[in-house]
Amino acid sequence: MKQLLDFSNVLSKIVSFGGGHLIVKNEKLRQYLLKKGYEVAYKSLVEENPDNRPIEMQKEKVRVILNLFEMADKRMKEGLISPKVAQAVVRVLINNLVIPTKEYKETEKKFKEQFGRTPPAFLVIAPTKRCNLHCIGCYASSDSKSAETIPYPTLNRILNEKKEFWNSGFTVITGGEPFLYKSEGKDILDVVEEHPDDWFMFYTNGTLITKDVAKRMAKLGNVTPAISVEGFEAETDLRRGKGTFKKILEAFDNLRSEGVPFGISTTAMRHNAELLVSDEFLDFYFNQQKASYGWLFQYMPIGRKYTLDHLITPEQRLYLFQRERKILWEYKLFYPDFWNSGVLSTGCISAGREGGYLYIDWNGTVTPCAFFPYSPVNILEVYEKGGNLNDVYNQPFFETIRKWQDVYGYKREPDKVGNFIIGCPIRDHYKVARNIIDMFKAQPEDESAKQALEDREYYKGMVEYDLKLKKLFDPYWKEIYLTGKYKEFENENLKFKAAN
């Protein structure tokens, strides 16, 4: 704990002296921070391991943290992260990630006294359903005709309550297309400006990131876009529309020019899964285009014209898992898979789990996550009745999912933890999710979600898929994370090599 406190004090001093410029310009300072950050992470997660997690899991958490920091260092050397952004990152890092402030401890204590748990860490919000594209298999069924939008005052209130009740300093914005959000003369970057101590990540198609938009993002400093790609030009344009890929490349150029770090977001479907983890793909986006991070999402059969035919096979999923571990340990990239990388988040983080999140859509409907489109509550209705964000959190539907997460592994001793590689209730344990939906009569978010509930073949297909996953992945879970016998990546890969 002393190491953590000392490291936090150093970062605090850097921030107080306008440390964004110092960090960007001073390579020796960055190397010192990297080395100390690694030491703190390794000691707290692996050596101390206060929650008694499987050790091999903890080592992967350290590795992924280090990958993110090392990439930030690399992008600063290349002049691709502005001082304003660096300052915002360090400020938010101190206030929300490195060491709990007195304010956070008080908030956490108050929350735990009321609910018996520590609070969620963030929200995922889709403030508008409107989108300028019409993508195949869109989880949100978005298009240019969709008008549903959260009013600006309501969106602002949600973010203020998140900070007040949870002391949360991170928000994910999705959609629809975030850059089409308009309400009372405000756009989505006005929202970001209103909350300078919140770090925002946008999932966006990237086609609206003009030079002027990139300049605004750089000036704000506390926002990064994760831009959706499906592979290269052919794959991206096939799903998202002709000419989309070229506009994405223009967005990359605009962001690089202004020193705004960006990432990519991919959707693995049966036709492109292997491509998204190929050496050619990684080289193009991370080395040539200079993405700083990436997120891989496996197609979930919900939304527009949902079909199990797009769902990757269990064998493809295993291939992705093996490649992702290589990408993590050998290529040292931050490119987690939202499902296969469950070990990095200690399982499912939906439904407001401690350190996790809830999802709010354009109508105010609140669901466990964007891929679990069933809800017992609407935050707009809660506000109308005089309630607040914590009343939404306190819904029995969400608490039942949280209790399942606890029993599955989040609050179990290491040798009794469930397989976190397949830890998603709606995707990997569909029968469990369906039982909870039925128990609380949770309402489908849209017509597609309603049809899925009524589709017997869908139910059968999802349950059979989960049985195959369990049979395929349980041996890997046991050998890699429980017994440590599987030594594809030796532990010396975890050692930090500081520059001389």
XYZ file of N, CA, C and O in Angstrom, residues 369-482:
456
model
N -26.542 -4.744 -19.972
C -25.519 -4.260 -20.905
C -26.165 -4.113 -22.273
O -27.329 -4.466 -22.472
N -25.422 -3.607 -23.231
C -25.974 -3.352 -24.561
C -26.375 -4.641 -25.263
O -27.212 -4.621 -26.172
N -25.777 -5.758 -24.850
C -26.035 -7.036 -25.503
C -27.025 -7.903 -24.725
O -27.208 -9.072 -25.034
N -27.644 -7.320 -23.707
C -28.629 -8.005 -22.866
C -29.881 -7.120 -22.900
O -30.189 -6.410 -21.946
N -30.639 -7.125 -24.007
C -31.660 -6.094 -24.264
C -32.996 -6.320 -23.571
O -34.061 -6.273 -24.207
N -32.963 -6.511 -22.266
C -34.183 -6.722 -21.489
C -34.086 -5.901 -20.216
O -33.021 -5.821 -19.595
N -35.207 -5.268 -19.843
C -35.140 -4.266 -18.790
C -36.385 -4.253 -17.909
O -37.505 -4.448 -18.391
N -36.181 -3.938 -16.622
C -37.317 -3.745 -15.726
C -37.617 -2.275 -15.446
O -38.543 -1.957 -14.711
N -36.816 -1.350 -16.024
C -36.885 0.020 -15.541
C -36.443 1.014 -16.616
O -35.594 0.703 -17.464
N -37.036 2.213 -16.555
C -36.666 3.310 -17.436
C -36.285 4.504 -16.564
O -37.061 4.927 -15.706
N -35.091 5.041 -16.776
C -34.605 6.096 -15.894
C -35.429 7.386 -16.036
O -35.582 8.137 -15.064
N -36.016 7.632 -17.198
C -36.852 8.817 -17.361
C -38.102 8.721 -16.490
O -38.521 9.707 -15.872
N -38.653 7.513 -16.411
C -39.824 7.294 -15.561
C -39.452 7.384 -14.086
O -40.227 7.906 -13.266
N -38.269 6.895 -13.743
C -37.786 6.988 -12.363
C -37.637 8.456 -11.963
O -38.056 8.866 -10.867
N -37.075 9.257 -12.846
C -36.928 10.691 -12.560
C -38.294 11.380 -12.400
O -38.467 12.232 -11.527
N -39.228 11.003 -13.250
C -40.559 11.606 -13.166
C -41.233 11.324 -11.820
O -42.028 12.129 -11.325
N -40.887 10.178 -11.209
C -41.481 9.788 -9.930
C -40.658 10.273 -8.728
O -40.942 9.915 -7.590
N -39.632 11.071 -9.001
C -38.816 11.629 -7.923
C -37.646 10.773 -7.507
O -37.002 11.047 -6.491
N -37.328 9.724 -8.290
C -36.213 8.841 -7.964
C -34.907 9.317 -8.568
O -34.817 10.402 -9.149
N -33.880 8.477 -8.455
C -32.563 8.838 -8.974
C -31.838 7.602 -9.501
O -32.411 6.503 -9.556
N -30.588 7.778 -9.876
C -29.803 6.703 -10.486
C -29.665 5.494 -9.561
O -29.683 4.344 -10.022
N -29.542 5.734 -8.265
C -29.425 4.608 -7.338
C -30.710 3.785 -7.248
O -30.671 2.587 -6.962
N -31.847 4.407 -7.498
C -33.101 3.649 -7.546
C -33.110 2.705 -8.747
O -33.690 1.613 -8.686
N -32.480 3.124 -9.811
C -32.330 2.262 -10.981
C -31.404 1.091 -10.640
O -31.720 -0.077 -10.896
N -30.262 1.412 -10.056
C -29.301 0.378 -9.652
C -29.941 -0.669 -8.758
O -29.635 -1.870 -8.856
N -30.851 -0.251 -7.902
C -31.395 -1.113 -6.850
C -32.515 -2.045 -7.324
O -33.137 -2.717 -6.498
N -32.742 -2.112 -8.610
C -33.769 -3.006 -9.124
C -33.429 -4.466 -8.825
O -32.292 -4.903 -9.055
N -34.374 -5.273 -8.324
C -34.113 -6.699 -8.023
C -33.604 -7.488 -9.230
O -32.818 -8.425 -9.066
N -34.033 -7.111 -10.430
C -33.558 -7.776 -11.654
C -32.041 -7.696 -11.758
O -31.355 -8.700 -11.988
N -31.489 -6.483 -11.560
C -30.042 -6.309 -11.632
C -29.346 -7.005 -10.467
O -28.291 -7.622 -10.631
N -29.919 -6.920 -9.278
C -29.290 -7.549 -8.115
C -29.247 -9.068 -8.270
O -28.284 -9.712 -7.839
N -30.243 -9.644 -8.901
C -30.231 -11.097 -9.128
C -29.087 -11.491 -10.060
O -28.417 -12.507 -9.848
N -28.847 -10.684 -11.078
C -27.706 -10.945 -11.962
C -26.399 -10.781 -11.193
O -25.471 -11.586 -11.338
N -26.317 -9.763 -10.346
C -25.105 -9.555 -9.549
C -24.853 -10.737 -8.608
O -23.703 -11.148 -8.414
N -25.913 -11.275 -8.048
C -25.756 -12.446 -7.163
C -25.288 -13.656 -7.958
O -24.485 -14.457 -7.463
N -25.775 -13.796 -9.189
C -25.281 -14.891 -10.043
C -23.789 -14.707 -10.327
O -23.018 -15.669 -10.282
N -23.381 -13.475 -10.608
C -21.956 -13.202 -10.837
C -21.127 -13.588 -9.613
O -20.043 -14.174 -9.740
N -21.640 -13.245 -8.418
C -20.939 -13.595 -7.175
C -20.726 -15.098 -7.067
O -19.625 -15.583 -6.799
N -21.822 -15.836 -7.264
C -21.786 -17.292 -7.090
C -20.961 -17.959 -8.190
O -20.235 -18.930 -7.941
N -21.050 -17.409 -9.392
C -20.300 -18.002 -10.503
C -18.791 -17.910 -10.276
O -18.048 -18.803 -10.659
N -18.348 -16.817 -9.657
C -16.902 -16.747 -9.452
C -16.372 -15.474 -8.856
O -15.274 -15.455 -8.302
N -17.148 -14.375 -8.945
C -16.612 -13.096 -8.506
C -16.315 -13.088 -7.014
O -15.370 -12.432 -6.570
N -17.095 -13.840 -6.232
C -16.862 -13.886 -4.792
C -16.646 -15.326 -4.320
O -17.105 -15.729 -3.253
N -15.902 -16.085 -5.129
C -15.583 -17.462 -4.777
C -14.089 -17.605 -4.564
O -13.277 -16.848 -5.103
N -13.684 -18.616 -3.781
C -12.271 -18.904 -3.595
C -11.685 -19.444 -4.906
O -12.418 -19.979 -5.746
N -10.368 -19.287 -5.121
C -9.763 -19.565 -6.427
C -10.080 -20.928 -7.019
O -10.321 -21.044 -8.223
N -10.119 -21.960 -6.202
C -10.328 -23.297 -6.762
C -11.795 -23.587 -7.079
O -12.126 -24.631 -7.639
N -12.692 -22.660 -6.745
C -14.114 -22.864 -7.009
C -14.683 -21.828 -7.982
O -15.892 -21.763 -8.195
N -13.802 -21.041 -8.567
C -14.229 -19.994 -9.494
C -14.715 -20.620 -10.797
O -14.102 -21.546 -11.318
N -15.836 -20.095 -11.317
C -16.323 -20.550 -12.612
C -15.418 -20.095 -13.738
O -14.559 -19.227 -13.560
N -15.594 -20.669 -14.895
C -14.749 -20.393 -16.051
C -15.010 -18.984 -16.580
O -16.019 -18.728 -17.243
N -14.087 -18.058 -16.315
C -14.268 -16.675 -16.732
C -14.042 -16.465 -18.230
O -14.347 -15.392 -18.755
N -13.505 -17.449 -18.935
C -13.388 -17.319 -20.394
C -14.784 -17.334 -21.015
O -15.029 -16.720 -22.043
N -15.704 -18.032 -20.365
C -17.086 -18.106 -20.840
C -18.006 -17.659 -19.696
O -18.860 -18.408 -19.243
N -17.840 -16.422 -19.262
C -18.534 -15.946 -18.074
C -19.715 -15.030 -18.312
O -20.257 -14.464 -17.364
N -20.150 -14.872 -19.575
C -21.242 -13.945 -19.889
C -22.593 -14.630 -19.741
O -22.835 -15.656 -20.390
N -23.514 -14.096 -18.930
C -24.795 -14.778 -18.737
C -25.661 -14.841 -19.992
O -26.234 -15.890 -20.287
N -25.754 -13.766 -20.759
C -26.647 -13.744 -21.915
C -26.067 -14.497 -23.098
O -26.793 -15.036 -23.932
N -24.761 -14.583 -23.182
C -24.107 -15.221 -24.333
C -23.667 -16.641 -24.019
O -23.885 -17.561 -24.815
N -23.033 -16.848 -22.868
C -22.409 -18.134 -22.552
C -23.240 -19.004 -21.622
O -22.930 -20.183 -21.438
N -24.268 -18.396 -21.016
C -25.155 -19.129 -20.094
C -26.587 -18.663 -20.369
O -27.279 -18.178 -19.477
N -26.998 -18.838 -21.607
C -28.271 -18.258 -22.040
C -29.444 -18.750 -21.195
O -30.379 -17.990 -20.909
N -29.387 -20.005 -20.780
C -30.486 -20.546 -19.974
C -30.609 -19.782 -18.658
O -31.712 -19.504 -18.183
N -29.481 -19.422 -18.061
C -29.490 -18.628 -16.825
C -30.129 -17.268 -17.072
O -31.009 -16.820 -16.326
N -29.679 -16.588 -18.120
C -30.211 -15.258 -18.433
C -31.705 -15.330 -18.711
O -32.484 -14.487 -18.234
N -32.105 -16.331 -19.462
C -33.517 -16.457 -19.814
C -34.382 -16.690 -18.565
O -35.487 -16.135 -18.439
N -33.888 -17.482 -17.630
C -34.632 -17.716 -16.389
C -34.828 -16.427 -15.599
O -35.905 -16.181 -15.035
N -33.782 -15.581 -15.567
C -33.884 -14.310 -14.839
C -34.831 -13.358 -15.557
O -35.635 -12.658 -14.927
N -34.764 -13.320 -16.882
C -35.685 -12.484 -17.670
C -37.131 -12.888 -17.383
O -37.995 -12.040 -17.126
N -37.382 -14.188 -17.418
C -38.744 -14.685 -17.189
C -39.200 -14.437 -15.750
O -40.365 -14.104 -15.504
N -38.279 -14.603 -14.802
C -38.608 -14.437 -13.386
C -39.143 -13.030 -13.113
O -40.114 -12.845 -12.363
N -38.515 -12.029 -13.722
C -38.896 -10.638 -13.453
C -39.748 -10.027 -14.561
O -40.072 -8.839 -14.498
N -40.068 -10.851 -15.571
C -40.845 -10.349 -16.703
C -40.212 -9.070 -17.276
O -40.903 -8.074 -17.555
N -38.891 -9.108 -17.390
C -38.166 -7.969 -17.956
C -38.628 -7.734 -19.395
O -38.769 -8.681 -20.178
N -38.842 -6.476 -19.736
C -39.396 -6.135 -21.045
C -38.304 -6.040 -22.108
O -37.226 -5.501 -21.868
N -38.577 -6.576 -23.295
C -37.600 -6.450 -24.389
C -37.409 -4.994 -24.784
O -38.360 -4.212 -24.783
N -36.180 -4.655 -25.130
C -35.843 -3.271 -25.479
C -36.483 -2.856 -26.800
O -36.811 -1.692 -26.999
N -36.617 -3.801 -27.714
C -37.182 -3.489 -29.028
C -37.861 -4.730 -29.598
O -37.908 -5.789 -28.959
N -38.367 -4.621 -30.807
C -39.119 -5.713 -31.436
C -38.228 -6.930 -31.688
O -38.670 -8.080 -31.539
N -36.963 -6.700 -32.058
C -36.055 -7.821 -32.296
C -35.817 -8.631 -31.028
O -35.785 -9.869 -31.059
N -35.649 -7.941 -29.905
C -35.457 -8.632 -28.628
C -36.709 -9.416 -28.247
O -36.625 -10.521 -27.690
N -37.874 -8.867 -28.578
C -39.146 -9.559 -28.317
C -39.242 -10.827 -29.163
O -39.624 -11.904 -28.664
N -38.884 -10.717 -30.416
C -38.947 -11.883 -31.304
C -38.001 -12.982 -30.848
O -38.331 -14.170 -30.930
N -36.811 -12.596 -30.350
C -35.849 -13.594 -29.873
C -36.421 -14.387 -28.695
O -36.190 -15.602 -28.580
N -37.158 -13.704 -27.814
C -37.771 -14.396 -26.674
C -38.795 -15.426 -27.125
O -38.969 -16.470 -26.473
N -39.460 -15.140 -28.213
C -40.538 -16.014 -28.690
C -40.051 -17.087 -29.661
O -40.819 -17.970 -30.054
N -38.787 -17.004 -30.026
C -38.214 -17.901 -31.043
C -37.628 -19.145 -30.377
O -36.556 -19.091 -29.776
N -38.324 -20.273 -30.485
C -37.869 -21.516 -29.845
C -36.554 -22.008 -30.442
O -35.713 -22.570 -29.739
N -36.365 -21.817 -31.743
C -35.118 -22.253 -32.371
C -33.932 -21.415 -31.872
O -32.828 -21.926 -31.739
N -34.199 -20.154 -31.613
C -33.165 -19.272 -31.060
C -32.738 -19.796 -29.687
O -31.543 -19.930 -29.400
N -33.710 -20.077 -28.841
C -33.420 -20.596 -27.497
C -32.618 -21.894 -27.590
O -31.579 -22.053 -26.927
N -33.086 -22.793 -28.403
C -32.409 -24.090 -28.559
C -30.980 -23.903 -29.064
O -30.037 -24.515 -28.556
N -30.831 -23.041 -30.072
C -29.503 -22.824 -30.641
C -28.528 -22.207 -29.656
O -27.351 -22.598 -29.598
N -28.982 -21.241 -28.857
C -28.113 -20.601 -27.876
C -27.694 -21.584 -26.778
O -26.528 -21.612 -26.363
N -28.625 -22.394 -26.295
C -28.307 -23.366 -25.242
C -27.331 -24.418 -25.757
O -26.362 -24.779 -25.069
N -27.538 -24.895 -26.951
C -26.618 -25.890 -27.532
C -25.232 -25.283 -27.739
O -24.211 -25.943 -27.507
N -25.193 -24.046 -28.166
C -23.920 -23.347 -28.359
C -23.152 -23.275 -27.038
O -21.942 -23.537 -26.978
N -23.847 -22.957 -25.958
C -23.208 -22.834 -24.642
C -22.644 -24.167 -24.157
O -21.566 -24.210 -23.539
N -23.346 -25.251 -24.418
C -22.853 -26.575 -24.019
C -21.560 -26.918 -24.755
O -20.623 -27.474 -24.166
N -21.494 -26.555 -26.029
C -20.269 -26.793 -26.797
C -19.113 -25.940 -26.278
O -17.970 -26.396 -26.214
N -19.428 -24.686 -25.909
C -18.388 -23.813 -25.367
C -17.795 -24.395 -24.094
O -16.575 -24.408 -23.909
N -18.655 -24.841 -23.213
C -18.193 -25.384 -21.929
C -17.272 -26.585 -22.146
O -16.202 -26.676 -21.536
N -17.683 -27.475 -23.009
C -16.880 -28.671 -23.271
C -15.523 -28.300 -23.864
O -14.493 -28.904 -23.527
N -15.510 -27.289 -24.709
C -14.282 -26.895 -25.396
C -13.346 -26.084 -24.506
O -12.118 -26.259 -24.539
N -13.910 -25.185 -23.674
C -13.085 -24.220 -22.939
C -12.729 -24.624 -21.510
O -11.759 -24.111 -20.962
N -13.468 -25.498 -20.901
C -13.171 -25.859 -19.510
C -11.756 -26.411 -19.317
O -11.077 -26.056 -18.335
N -11.254 -27.262 -20.210
C -9.863 -27.734 -20.029
C -8.837 -26.609 -20.064
O -7.853 -26.629 -19.307
N -9.048 -25.621 -20.933
C -8.117 -24.490 -21.011
C -8.171 -23.651 -19.741
O -7.138 -23.205 -19.231
N -9.381 -23.427 -19.258
C -9.535 -22.666 -18.020
C -8.774 -23.340 -16.885
O -8.032 -22.694 -16.147
N -8.943 -24.627 -16.750
C -8.308 -25.362 -15.667
C -6.790 -25.372 -15.801
O -6.062 -25.081 -14.844
N -6.302 -25.652 -16.995
C -4.852 -25.805 -17.172
C -4.116 -24.472 -17.151
O -2.997 -24.387 -16.646
N -4.727 -23.427 -17.687
C -4.040 -22.128 -17.736
C -4.166 -21.369 -16.418
O -3.182 -20.892 -15.858
N -5.388 -21.271 -15.901
C -5.645 -20.337 -14.799
C -5.758 -20.981 -13.419
O -5.507 -20.318 -12.418
N -6.115 -22.247 -13.353
C -6.270 -22.876 -12.037
C -5.040 -23.674 -11.621
O -4.597 -23.587 -10.479
